[in-house]
Short mmCIF file of N, CA and C in Angstrom, two decimals:
data_model
loop_
_atom_site.label_atom_id
_atom_site.label_comp_id
_atom_site.label_asym_id
_atom_site.label_seq_id
_atom_site.Cartn_x
_atom_site.Cartn_y
_atom_site.Cartn_z
N MET A 1 -11.85 -0.37 69.71
CA MET A 1 -12.45 0.42 68.66
C MET A 1 -11.43 1.39 68.09
N SER A 2 -11.41 1.54 66.77
CA SER A 2 -10.48 2.48 66.15
C SER A 2 -11.24 3.39 65.20
N SER A 3 -10.60 4.51 64.87
CA SER A 3 -11.18 5.50 63.97
C SER A 3 -10.15 5.87 62.93
N SER A 4 -10.61 6.45 61.82
CA SER A 4 -9.70 6.84 60.75
C SER A 4 -9.50 8.35 60.74
N CYS A 5 -8.29 8.75 60.35
CA CYS A 5 -7.98 10.17 60.15
C CYS A 5 -8.72 10.65 58.91
N ALA A 6 -9.32 11.83 58.99
CA ALA A 6 -10.07 12.39 57.87
C ALA A 6 -9.18 12.70 56.67
N PHE A 7 -7.88 12.95 56.89
CA PHE A 7 -6.98 13.32 55.79
C PHE A 7 -6.26 12.13 55.20
N CYS A 8 -5.61 11.33 56.02
CA CYS A 8 -4.74 10.27 55.50
C CYS A 8 -5.36 8.88 55.60
N SER A 9 -6.50 8.76 56.26
CA SER A 9 -7.22 7.50 56.46
C SER A 9 -6.46 6.48 57.30
N GLY A 10 -5.41 6.90 57.99
CA GLY A 10 -4.73 6.01 58.93
C GLY A 10 -5.66 5.66 60.07
N THR A 11 -5.45 4.50 60.69
CA THR A 11 -6.30 4.03 61.77
C THR A 11 -5.66 4.34 63.12
N PHE A 12 -6.44 4.93 64.01
CA PHE A 12 -5.95 5.36 65.32
C PHE A 12 -7.02 5.08 66.36
N SER A 13 -6.59 5.05 67.62
CA SER A 13 -7.58 4.96 68.68
C SER A 13 -8.24 6.33 68.78
N PRO A 14 -9.49 6.38 69.21
CA PRO A 14 -10.20 7.66 69.25
C PRO A 14 -9.50 8.73 70.09
N ASP A 15 -8.79 8.35 71.15
CA ASP A 15 -8.13 9.35 71.98
C ASP A 15 -6.88 9.94 71.33
N GLU A 16 -6.40 9.35 70.23
CA GLU A 16 -5.24 9.90 69.52
C GLU A 16 -5.64 10.98 68.51
N LEU A 17 -6.90 10.99 68.09
CA LEU A 17 -7.35 11.90 67.05
C LEU A 17 -7.72 13.26 67.62
N LEU A 18 -7.55 14.28 66.78
CA LEU A 18 -7.80 15.66 67.19
C LEU A 18 -8.88 16.27 66.32
N SER A 19 -9.59 17.21 66.87
CA SER A 19 -10.62 17.91 66.12
C SER A 19 -9.99 19.06 65.34
N LEU A 20 -10.38 19.18 64.10
CA LEU A 20 -9.84 20.22 63.22
C LEU A 20 -10.99 21.04 62.67
N ASP A 21 -10.89 22.35 62.78
CA ASP A 21 -11.93 23.21 62.24
C ASP A 21 -12.12 22.93 60.76
N GLY A 22 -13.37 22.74 60.36
CA GLY A 22 -13.68 22.52 58.96
C GLY A 22 -13.60 21.08 58.50
N ALA A 23 -13.05 20.19 59.30
CA ALA A 23 -12.99 18.77 58.93
C ALA A 23 -14.23 18.07 59.46
N SER A 24 -14.79 17.20 58.64
CA SER A 24 -16.00 16.49 59.06
C SER A 24 -15.68 15.41 60.09
N SER A 25 -14.45 14.96 60.12
CA SER A 25 -14.02 13.93 61.06
C SER A 25 -12.71 14.35 61.69
N PRO A 26 -12.32 13.75 62.82
CA PRO A 26 -11.06 14.11 63.45
C PRO A 26 -9.85 13.66 62.63
N VAL A 27 -8.71 14.24 62.93
CA VAL A 27 -7.48 13.93 62.19
C VAL A 27 -6.39 13.48 63.16
N CYS A 28 -5.39 12.79 62.62
CA CYS A 28 -4.27 12.32 63.44
C CYS A 28 -3.35 13.50 63.77
N PRO A 29 -2.47 13.35 64.75
CA PRO A 29 -1.58 14.45 65.13
C PRO A 29 -0.71 14.98 63.99
N ALA A 30 -0.19 14.09 63.13
CA ALA A 30 0.68 14.54 62.04
C ALA A 30 -0.10 15.38 61.03
N CYS A 31 -1.31 14.96 60.70
CA CYS A 31 -2.13 15.73 59.76
C CYS A 31 -2.59 17.04 60.40
N TYR A 32 -2.89 17.00 61.67
CA TYR A 32 -3.31 18.20 62.40
C TYR A 32 -2.23 19.26 62.35
N GLU A 33 -0.98 18.82 62.50
CA GLU A 33 0.15 19.76 62.56
C GLU A 33 0.21 20.67 61.34
N LEU A 34 0.01 20.12 60.15
CA LEU A 34 0.09 20.95 58.95
C LEU A 34 -1.27 21.37 58.41
N ALA A 35 -2.34 20.87 58.97
CA ALA A 35 -3.66 21.24 58.46
C ALA A 35 -4.32 22.34 59.28
N GLU A 36 -3.97 22.45 60.54
CA GLU A 36 -4.57 23.47 61.39
C GLU A 36 -3.91 24.81 61.13
N PRO A 37 -4.68 25.79 60.69
CA PRO A 37 -4.08 27.11 60.47
C PRO A 37 -3.42 27.63 61.74
N SER A 38 -2.30 28.25 61.55
CA SER A 38 -1.51 28.78 62.65
C SER A 38 -1.80 30.27 62.81
N THR A 39 -1.44 30.81 63.96
CA THR A 39 -1.54 32.25 64.13
C THR A 39 -0.39 32.95 63.42
N ASP A 40 0.63 32.20 63.05
CA ASP A 40 1.76 32.73 62.28
C ASP A 40 1.27 33.09 60.88
N ALA A 41 1.47 34.33 60.46
CA ALA A 41 0.97 34.79 59.16
C ALA A 41 1.57 34.01 58.01
N ALA A 42 2.76 33.47 58.17
CA ALA A 42 3.41 32.73 57.09
C ALA A 42 3.38 31.23 57.40
N SER A 43 2.20 30.71 57.69
CA SER A 43 2.09 29.31 58.07
C SER A 43 2.02 28.42 56.83
N LEU A 44 2.43 27.18 57.01
CA LEU A 44 2.34 26.15 55.99
C LEU A 44 1.28 25.16 56.42
N THR A 45 0.28 24.92 55.56
CA THR A 45 -0.79 23.99 55.86
C THR A 45 -0.98 23.05 54.69
N VAL A 46 -1.60 21.91 54.95
CA VAL A 46 -1.97 20.97 53.89
C VAL A 46 -3.39 20.51 54.11
N GLY A 47 -4.01 20.10 53.03
CA GLY A 47 -5.33 19.51 53.09
C GLY A 47 -5.53 18.65 51.87
N PRO A 48 -6.41 17.68 51.96
CA PRO A 48 -6.67 16.81 50.81
C PRO A 48 -7.10 17.64 49.60
N ILE A 49 -6.63 17.24 48.43
CA ILE A 49 -7.03 17.94 47.21
C ILE A 49 -8.54 17.83 47.06
N GLN A 50 -9.16 18.92 46.70
CA GLN A 50 -10.61 18.99 46.53
C GLN A 50 -10.93 19.37 45.09
N ARG A 51 -12.16 19.13 44.70
CA ARG A 51 -12.59 19.51 43.35
C ARG A 51 -12.35 21.01 43.10
N ALA A 52 -12.51 21.83 44.12
CA ALA A 52 -12.29 23.27 43.97
C ALA A 52 -10.82 23.61 43.67
N ASP A 53 -9.91 22.69 43.92
CA ASP A 53 -8.48 22.91 43.63
C ASP A 53 -8.10 22.55 42.20
N LEU A 54 -8.97 21.87 41.48
CA LEU A 54 -8.59 21.27 40.20
C LEU A 54 -8.13 22.28 39.15
N GLU A 55 -8.79 23.41 39.05
CA GLU A 55 -8.40 24.38 38.04
C GLU A 55 -6.98 24.89 38.28
N LEU A 56 -6.66 25.21 39.51
CA LEU A 56 -5.32 25.69 39.84
C LEU A 56 -4.28 24.58 39.66
N VAL A 57 -4.60 23.37 40.11
CA VAL A 57 -3.66 22.26 39.97
C VAL A 57 -3.41 21.96 38.49
N LEU A 58 -4.42 22.08 37.64
CA LEU A 58 -4.22 21.89 36.20
C LEU A 58 -3.27 22.95 35.65
N ALA A 59 -3.44 24.18 36.07
CA ALA A 59 -2.52 25.23 35.62
C ALA A 59 -1.09 24.91 36.03
N TRP A 60 -0.92 24.43 37.27
CA TRP A 60 0.42 24.04 37.72
C TRP A 60 0.95 22.90 36.88
N ARG A 61 0.13 21.87 36.67
CA ARG A 61 0.57 20.69 35.92
C ARG A 61 0.89 21.03 34.47
N ASN A 62 0.33 22.10 33.94
CA ASN A 62 0.59 22.49 32.56
C ASN A 62 1.74 23.48 32.42
N ASN A 63 2.40 23.81 33.52
CA ASN A 63 3.58 24.68 33.48
C ASN A 63 4.79 23.81 33.13
N PRO A 64 5.48 24.10 32.01
CA PRO A 64 6.62 23.26 31.61
C PRO A 64 7.73 23.19 32.65
N VAL A 65 7.90 24.22 33.45
CA VAL A 65 8.92 24.18 34.50
C VAL A 65 8.56 23.12 35.54
N ILE A 66 7.27 22.92 35.77
CA ILE A 66 6.81 21.93 36.73
C ILE A 66 6.82 20.52 36.11
N TYR A 67 6.19 20.35 34.95
CA TYR A 67 6.05 19.00 34.42
C TYR A 67 7.31 18.44 33.75
N GLU A 68 8.35 19.25 33.58
CA GLU A 68 9.55 18.74 32.93
C GLU A 68 10.17 17.56 33.67
N HIS A 69 9.89 17.42 34.96
CA HIS A 69 10.44 16.32 35.73
C HIS A 69 9.39 15.27 36.12
N PHE A 70 8.21 15.34 35.52
CA PHE A 70 7.18 14.33 35.78
C PHE A 70 7.47 13.08 34.95
N ALA A 71 7.32 11.93 35.55
CA ALA A 71 7.58 10.67 34.86
C ALA A 71 6.49 10.36 33.83
N GLU A 72 5.26 10.75 34.09
CA GLU A 72 4.16 10.34 33.23
C GLU A 72 3.48 11.51 32.51
N GLN A 73 4.20 12.60 32.34
CA GLN A 73 3.63 13.73 31.61
C GLN A 73 4.77 14.43 30.89
N ASP A 74 4.60 14.62 29.58
CA ASP A 74 5.64 15.31 28.82
C ASP A 74 5.11 16.49 28.02
N GLY A 75 3.92 16.94 28.37
CA GLY A 75 3.32 18.10 27.73
C GLY A 75 2.07 18.49 28.47
N PRO A 76 1.43 19.57 28.02
CA PRO A 76 0.19 20.01 28.68
C PRO A 76 -0.88 18.93 28.60
N ILE A 77 -1.78 18.95 29.58
CA ILE A 77 -2.89 18.00 29.61
C ILE A 77 -4.20 18.77 29.50
N GLN A 78 -5.22 18.09 29.06
CA GLN A 78 -6.53 18.69 28.87
C GLN A 78 -7.37 18.59 30.15
N TRP A 79 -8.33 19.49 30.28
CA TRP A 79 -9.21 19.53 31.44
C TRP A 79 -9.90 18.18 31.67
N ALA A 80 -10.45 17.58 30.62
CA ALA A 80 -11.17 16.31 30.77
C ALA A 80 -10.24 15.21 31.31
N ASP A 81 -9.01 15.18 30.83
CA ASP A 81 -8.05 14.18 31.32
C ASP A 81 -7.70 14.43 32.79
N HIS A 82 -7.58 15.69 33.14
CA HIS A 82 -7.27 16.07 34.52
C HIS A 82 -8.41 15.66 35.46
N VAL A 83 -9.63 15.95 35.09
CA VAL A 83 -10.79 15.57 35.90
C VAL A 83 -10.88 14.05 35.99
N ASP A 84 -10.62 13.36 34.89
CA ASP A 84 -10.64 11.89 34.90
C ASP A 84 -9.61 11.35 35.88
N TRP A 85 -8.42 11.94 35.88
CA TRP A 85 -7.38 11.53 36.84
C TRP A 85 -7.90 11.69 38.27
N PHE A 86 -8.49 12.85 38.56
CA PHE A 86 -8.99 13.13 39.91
C PHE A 86 -10.07 12.14 40.32
N GLU A 87 -11.01 11.88 39.44
CA GLU A 87 -12.14 11.03 39.77
C GLU A 87 -11.80 9.54 39.80
N SER A 88 -10.72 9.13 39.14
CA SER A 88 -10.40 7.71 39.07
C SER A 88 -9.23 7.31 39.97
N ARG A 89 -8.80 8.22 40.85
CA ARG A 89 -7.70 7.87 41.75
C ARG A 89 -8.11 6.72 42.66
N PRO A 90 -7.19 5.76 42.86
CA PRO A 90 -7.51 4.66 43.78
C PRO A 90 -7.65 5.17 45.21
N PRO A 91 -8.41 4.48 46.04
CA PRO A 91 -8.65 4.96 47.40
C PRO A 91 -7.40 5.01 48.27
N THR A 92 -6.36 4.28 47.90
CA THR A 92 -5.12 4.31 48.69
C THR A 92 -4.18 5.43 48.28
N ARG A 93 -4.51 6.16 47.24
CA ARG A 93 -3.70 7.32 46.83
C ARG A 93 -4.07 8.51 47.69
N ARG A 94 -3.06 9.29 48.10
CA ARG A 94 -3.28 10.48 48.91
C ARG A 94 -2.64 11.69 48.23
N ASP A 95 -3.47 12.67 47.87
CA ASP A 95 -3.00 13.91 47.25
C ASP A 95 -3.37 15.08 48.14
N TYR A 96 -2.41 15.92 48.44
CA TYR A 96 -2.62 17.07 49.32
C TYR A 96 -2.18 18.34 48.62
N VAL A 97 -2.95 19.39 48.82
CA VAL A 97 -2.58 20.72 48.35
C VAL A 97 -1.96 21.45 49.54
N ALA A 98 -0.80 22.04 49.30
CA ALA A 98 -0.11 22.80 50.33
C ALA A 98 -0.43 24.28 50.17
N SER A 99 -0.60 24.95 51.29
CA SER A 99 -0.82 26.40 51.28
C SER A 99 0.21 27.05 52.18
N TYR A 100 0.63 28.22 51.77
CA TYR A 100 1.61 28.98 52.54
C TYR A 100 1.15 30.42 52.58
N ASP A 101 1.13 30.97 53.76
CA ASP A 101 0.71 32.36 53.94
C ASP A 101 -0.66 32.60 53.31
N GLY A 102 -1.53 31.58 53.44
CA GLY A 102 -2.91 31.72 52.97
C GLY A 102 -3.15 31.43 51.51
N ARG A 103 -2.13 31.12 50.73
CA ARG A 103 -2.37 30.82 49.32
C ARG A 103 -1.82 29.43 48.97
N ARG A 104 -2.51 28.78 48.05
CA ARG A 104 -2.11 27.44 47.63
C ARG A 104 -0.82 27.53 46.81
N ILE A 105 0.13 26.62 47.11
CA ILE A 105 1.46 26.74 46.49
C ILE A 105 1.98 25.47 45.85
N GLY A 106 1.36 24.32 46.10
CA GLY A 106 1.89 23.10 45.51
C GLY A 106 1.18 21.86 45.99
N VAL A 107 1.77 20.72 45.64
CA VAL A 107 1.15 19.43 45.90
C VAL A 107 2.18 18.47 46.47
N VAL A 108 1.76 17.64 47.41
CA VAL A 108 2.54 16.52 47.91
C VAL A 108 1.61 15.32 47.90
N ALA A 109 2.13 14.16 47.47
CA ALA A 109 1.26 13.00 47.30
C ALA A 109 2.01 11.70 47.52
N VAL A 110 1.26 10.67 47.84
CA VAL A 110 1.78 9.30 47.83
C VAL A 110 0.74 8.48 47.06
N ASP A 111 1.22 7.80 45.99
CA ASP A 111 0.28 7.08 45.13
C ASP A 111 -0.01 5.68 45.66
N ALA A 112 -0.83 4.95 44.95
CA ALA A 112 -1.26 3.62 45.38
C ALA A 112 -0.11 2.62 45.42
N SER A 113 0.99 2.92 44.72
CA SER A 113 2.18 2.04 44.73
C SER A 113 3.23 2.52 45.70
N ASP A 114 2.88 3.47 46.57
CA ASP A 114 3.75 4.02 47.61
C ASP A 114 4.83 4.95 47.09
N PHE A 115 4.68 5.47 45.87
CA PHE A 115 5.63 6.43 45.34
C PHE A 115 5.20 7.85 45.73
N VAL A 116 6.16 8.59 46.22
CA VAL A 116 5.95 9.95 46.70
C VAL A 116 6.26 10.94 45.58
N SER A 117 5.47 11.99 45.51
CA SER A 117 5.77 13.09 44.58
C SER A 117 5.48 14.40 45.30
N ILE A 118 6.19 15.42 44.85
CA ILE A 118 6.03 16.73 45.47
C ILE A 118 6.45 17.80 44.48
N TYR A 119 5.73 18.90 44.47
CA TYR A 119 6.20 20.06 43.73
C TYR A 119 5.66 21.33 44.38
N ILE A 120 6.51 22.31 44.40
CA ILE A 120 6.12 23.67 44.80
C ILE A 120 5.92 24.41 43.49
N ALA A 121 4.68 24.74 43.18
CA ALA A 121 4.36 25.38 41.90
C ALA A 121 4.61 26.87 41.92
N GLU A 122 4.65 27.44 43.10
CA GLU A 122 4.94 28.87 43.25
C GLU A 122 6.46 29.03 43.20
N LEU A 123 6.99 29.30 42.01
CA LEU A 123 8.44 29.29 41.79
C LEU A 123 9.19 30.30 42.65
N THR A 124 8.54 31.38 43.03
CA THR A 124 9.21 32.38 43.87
C THR A 124 9.51 31.84 45.27
N LEU A 125 8.91 30.71 45.63
CA LEU A 125 9.13 30.12 46.95
C LEU A 125 10.14 28.98 46.93
N TRP A 126 10.69 28.68 45.76
CA TRP A 126 11.72 27.65 45.69
C TRP A 126 12.90 28.08 46.55
N GLY A 127 13.47 27.16 47.25
CA GLY A 127 14.63 27.44 48.09
C GLY A 127 14.29 27.95 49.48
N GLU A 128 13.00 28.03 49.82
CA GLU A 128 12.57 28.53 51.12
C GLU A 128 12.40 27.42 52.16
N GLY A 129 12.65 26.17 51.78
CA GLY A 129 12.53 25.06 52.72
C GLY A 129 11.14 24.47 52.84
N LEU A 130 10.20 24.93 52.03
CA LEU A 130 8.82 24.45 52.13
C LEU A 130 8.68 23.01 51.66
N ALA A 131 9.38 22.64 50.59
CA ALA A 131 9.32 21.25 50.12
C ALA A 131 9.89 20.31 51.18
N THR A 132 10.93 20.73 51.86
CA THR A 132 11.51 19.90 52.93
C THR A 132 10.49 19.70 54.04
N ARG A 133 9.81 20.77 54.45
CA ARG A 133 8.80 20.65 55.50
C ARG A 133 7.65 19.74 55.08
N LEU A 134 7.22 19.86 53.82
CA LEU A 134 6.12 19.02 53.33
C LEU A 134 6.53 17.56 53.23
N LEU A 135 7.72 17.31 52.71
CA LEU A 135 8.18 15.93 52.58
C LEU A 135 8.42 15.30 53.95
N ASP A 136 8.95 16.08 54.88
CA ASP A 136 9.10 15.58 56.25
C ASP A 136 7.75 15.23 56.86
N TRP A 137 6.75 16.07 56.63
CA TRP A 137 5.41 15.79 57.13
C TRP A 137 4.88 14.49 56.53
N LEU A 138 5.02 14.33 55.22
CA LEU A 138 4.51 13.15 54.55
C LEU A 138 5.20 11.88 55.05
N THR A 139 6.51 11.92 55.19
CA THR A 139 7.22 10.72 55.67
C THR A 139 6.87 10.41 57.12
N THR A 140 6.73 11.44 57.94
CA THR A 140 6.32 11.22 59.33
C THR A 140 4.95 10.55 59.39
N ARG A 141 4.08 10.98 58.53
CA ARG A 141 2.71 10.48 58.55
C ARG A 141 2.58 9.08 57.98
N PHE A 142 3.31 8.77 56.90
CA PHE A 142 3.06 7.54 56.16
C PHE A 142 4.12 6.45 56.29
N HIS A 143 5.30 6.74 56.83
CA HIS A 143 6.37 5.74 56.78
C HIS A 143 6.04 4.46 57.56
N SER A 144 5.25 4.55 58.60
CA SER A 144 4.93 3.34 59.36
C SER A 144 3.86 2.50 58.67
N MET A 145 3.16 3.06 57.70
CA MET A 145 2.09 2.34 57.03
C MET A 145 2.47 1.87 55.63
N ARG A 146 3.48 2.52 55.03
CA ARG A 146 3.77 2.25 53.62
C ARG A 146 5.27 2.27 53.40
N ASP A 147 5.72 1.53 52.39
CA ASP A 147 7.13 1.52 52.00
C ASP A 147 7.34 2.63 50.97
N LEU A 148 7.65 3.81 51.44
CA LEU A 148 7.72 4.99 50.59
C LEU A 148 8.92 4.93 49.65
N GLN A 149 8.66 5.32 48.40
CA GLN A 149 9.69 5.38 47.38
C GLN A 149 9.49 6.64 46.56
N ALA A 150 10.47 6.95 45.74
CA ALA A 150 10.35 8.07 44.82
C ALA A 150 11.11 7.72 43.56
N GLU A 151 10.66 8.27 42.46
CA GLU A 151 11.34 8.11 41.18
C GLU A 151 11.70 9.51 40.72
N ILE A 152 13.00 9.77 40.58
CA ILE A 152 13.48 11.12 40.29
C ILE A 152 14.37 11.09 39.05
N HIS A 153 14.11 12.00 38.13
CA HIS A 153 14.89 12.06 36.90
C HIS A 153 16.35 12.35 37.23
N ALA A 154 17.24 11.74 36.47
CA ALA A 154 18.68 11.86 36.72
C ALA A 154 19.17 13.31 36.65
N ASN A 155 18.50 14.16 35.87
CA ASN A 155 18.95 15.55 35.78
C ASN A 155 18.26 16.47 36.79
N ASN A 156 17.43 15.93 37.67
CA ASN A 156 16.72 16.75 38.66
C ASN A 156 17.48 16.70 39.99
N GLU A 157 18.61 17.37 40.00
CA GLU A 157 19.48 17.34 41.18
C GLU A 157 18.83 17.99 42.40
N ARG A 158 18.01 19.00 42.20
CA ARG A 158 17.32 19.67 43.30
C ARG A 158 16.44 18.67 44.05
N SER A 159 15.66 17.87 43.32
CA SER A 159 14.80 16.88 43.97
C SER A 159 15.62 15.76 44.60
N GLN A 160 16.70 15.36 43.96
CA GLN A 160 17.55 14.33 44.55
C GLN A 160 18.06 14.78 45.92
N ARG A 161 18.54 16.02 45.99
CA ARG A 161 19.03 16.54 47.28
C ARG A 161 17.91 16.62 48.31
N LEU A 162 16.73 17.06 47.89
CA LEU A 162 15.57 17.15 48.79
C LEU A 162 15.26 15.78 49.39
N PHE A 163 15.12 14.78 48.56
CA PHE A 163 14.75 13.46 49.05
C PHE A 163 15.85 12.86 49.93
N GLU A 164 17.09 13.07 49.57
CA GLU A 164 18.19 12.57 50.40
C GLU A 164 18.21 13.26 51.76
N ARG A 165 17.95 14.57 51.76
CA ARG A 165 17.90 15.33 53.01
C ARG A 165 16.76 14.85 53.91
N CYS A 166 15.71 14.32 53.30
CA CYS A 166 14.52 13.89 54.05
C CYS A 166 14.49 12.39 54.32
N GLY A 167 15.63 11.72 54.21
CA GLY A 167 15.70 10.32 54.62
C GLY A 167 15.53 9.28 53.53
N PHE A 168 15.60 9.67 52.27
CA PHE A 168 15.52 8.72 51.17
C PHE A 168 16.93 8.38 50.70
N GLU A 169 17.09 7.16 50.22
CA GLU A 169 18.38 6.69 49.74
C GLU A 169 18.20 6.12 48.33
N ARG A 170 19.13 6.47 47.44
CA ARG A 170 19.07 5.96 46.07
C ARG A 170 19.32 4.45 46.09
N THR A 171 18.42 3.70 45.45
CA THR A 171 18.52 2.24 45.46
C THR A 171 18.73 1.64 44.08
N ASN A 172 18.37 2.37 43.03
CA ASN A 172 18.39 1.78 41.71
C ASN A 172 18.36 2.87 40.64
N ARG A 173 18.76 2.50 39.45
CA ARG A 173 18.63 3.41 38.31
C ARG A 173 17.94 2.64 37.20
N GLU A 174 16.89 3.24 36.66
CA GLU A 174 16.15 2.66 35.54
C GLU A 174 16.15 3.69 34.42
N ASP A 175 17.00 3.47 33.43
CA ASP A 175 17.20 4.41 32.33
C ASP A 175 17.63 5.76 32.89
N ASP A 176 16.84 6.81 32.66
CA ASP A 176 17.19 8.15 33.14
C ASP A 176 16.56 8.48 34.49
N TRP A 177 16.09 7.48 35.21
CA TRP A 177 15.38 7.70 36.47
C TRP A 177 16.09 6.97 37.60
N TYR A 178 16.22 7.67 38.73
CA TYR A 178 16.74 7.06 39.95
C TYR A 178 15.55 6.67 40.81
N VAL A 179 15.64 5.51 41.43
CA VAL A 179 14.63 5.06 42.39
C VAL A 179 15.21 5.27 43.79
N TYR A 180 14.43 5.91 44.63
CA TYR A 180 14.82 6.16 46.01
C TYR A 180 13.87 5.43 46.93
N ALA A 181 14.36 4.99 48.07
CA ALA A 181 13.53 4.36 49.10
C ALA A 181 13.71 5.12 50.40
N TYR A 182 12.63 5.26 51.13
CA TYR A 182 12.71 5.94 52.42
C TYR A 182 13.35 5.01 53.44
N VAL A 183 14.45 5.47 54.05
CA VAL A 183 15.14 4.68 55.07
C VAL A 183 15.08 5.35 56.43
N GLY A 184 14.48 6.51 56.48
CA GLY A 184 14.35 7.22 57.76
C GLY A 184 15.39 8.29 57.92
N ASP A 185 15.33 8.91 59.05
CA ASP A 185 16.23 10.02 59.37
C ASP A 185 17.54 9.46 59.90
N SER A 186 18.40 9.08 58.98
CA SER A 186 19.68 8.49 59.38
C SER A 186 20.80 9.52 59.42
N GLN A 187 20.47 10.77 59.07
CA GLN A 187 21.52 11.80 59.05
C GLN A 187 21.60 12.54 60.35
#
């Protein structure tokens, strides 16, 4: 008999899953690690994106500093389009909201085609290593189930370094976009 993680829907034996406060079902160890609030005041946590997060996530997505490196967005989006995106996501897509020190700060996701995306929307936290921790969490959680990839704009050197530091290797270039594949922690 197997059970699914409440966050990532991975399949595990029941004795591998852990109970998480506020979750309706148990979660796997990797999801538990970043989802369980810590006693550390400056903890980093993640949880599946919820309808209550949509207004804030829309504000983030409409910030030109954030969307300038998005492959499928080149300007602000409307509320109705944002809600439609949320409601029509395929079941294999995983979107998580990250929180740091008790406040929501960004998003990490893996889409239905196994492409990873991440952004820290709280610009004052750039350079603090939070994106590295989130991407490491995501790769730890999903690499055995999915062939993780990323598409990064050629002028987004910060993201290129992040993904390379977290075990991704550049495999291809398509116009102004580099394609990266997760090869693991080879460094």
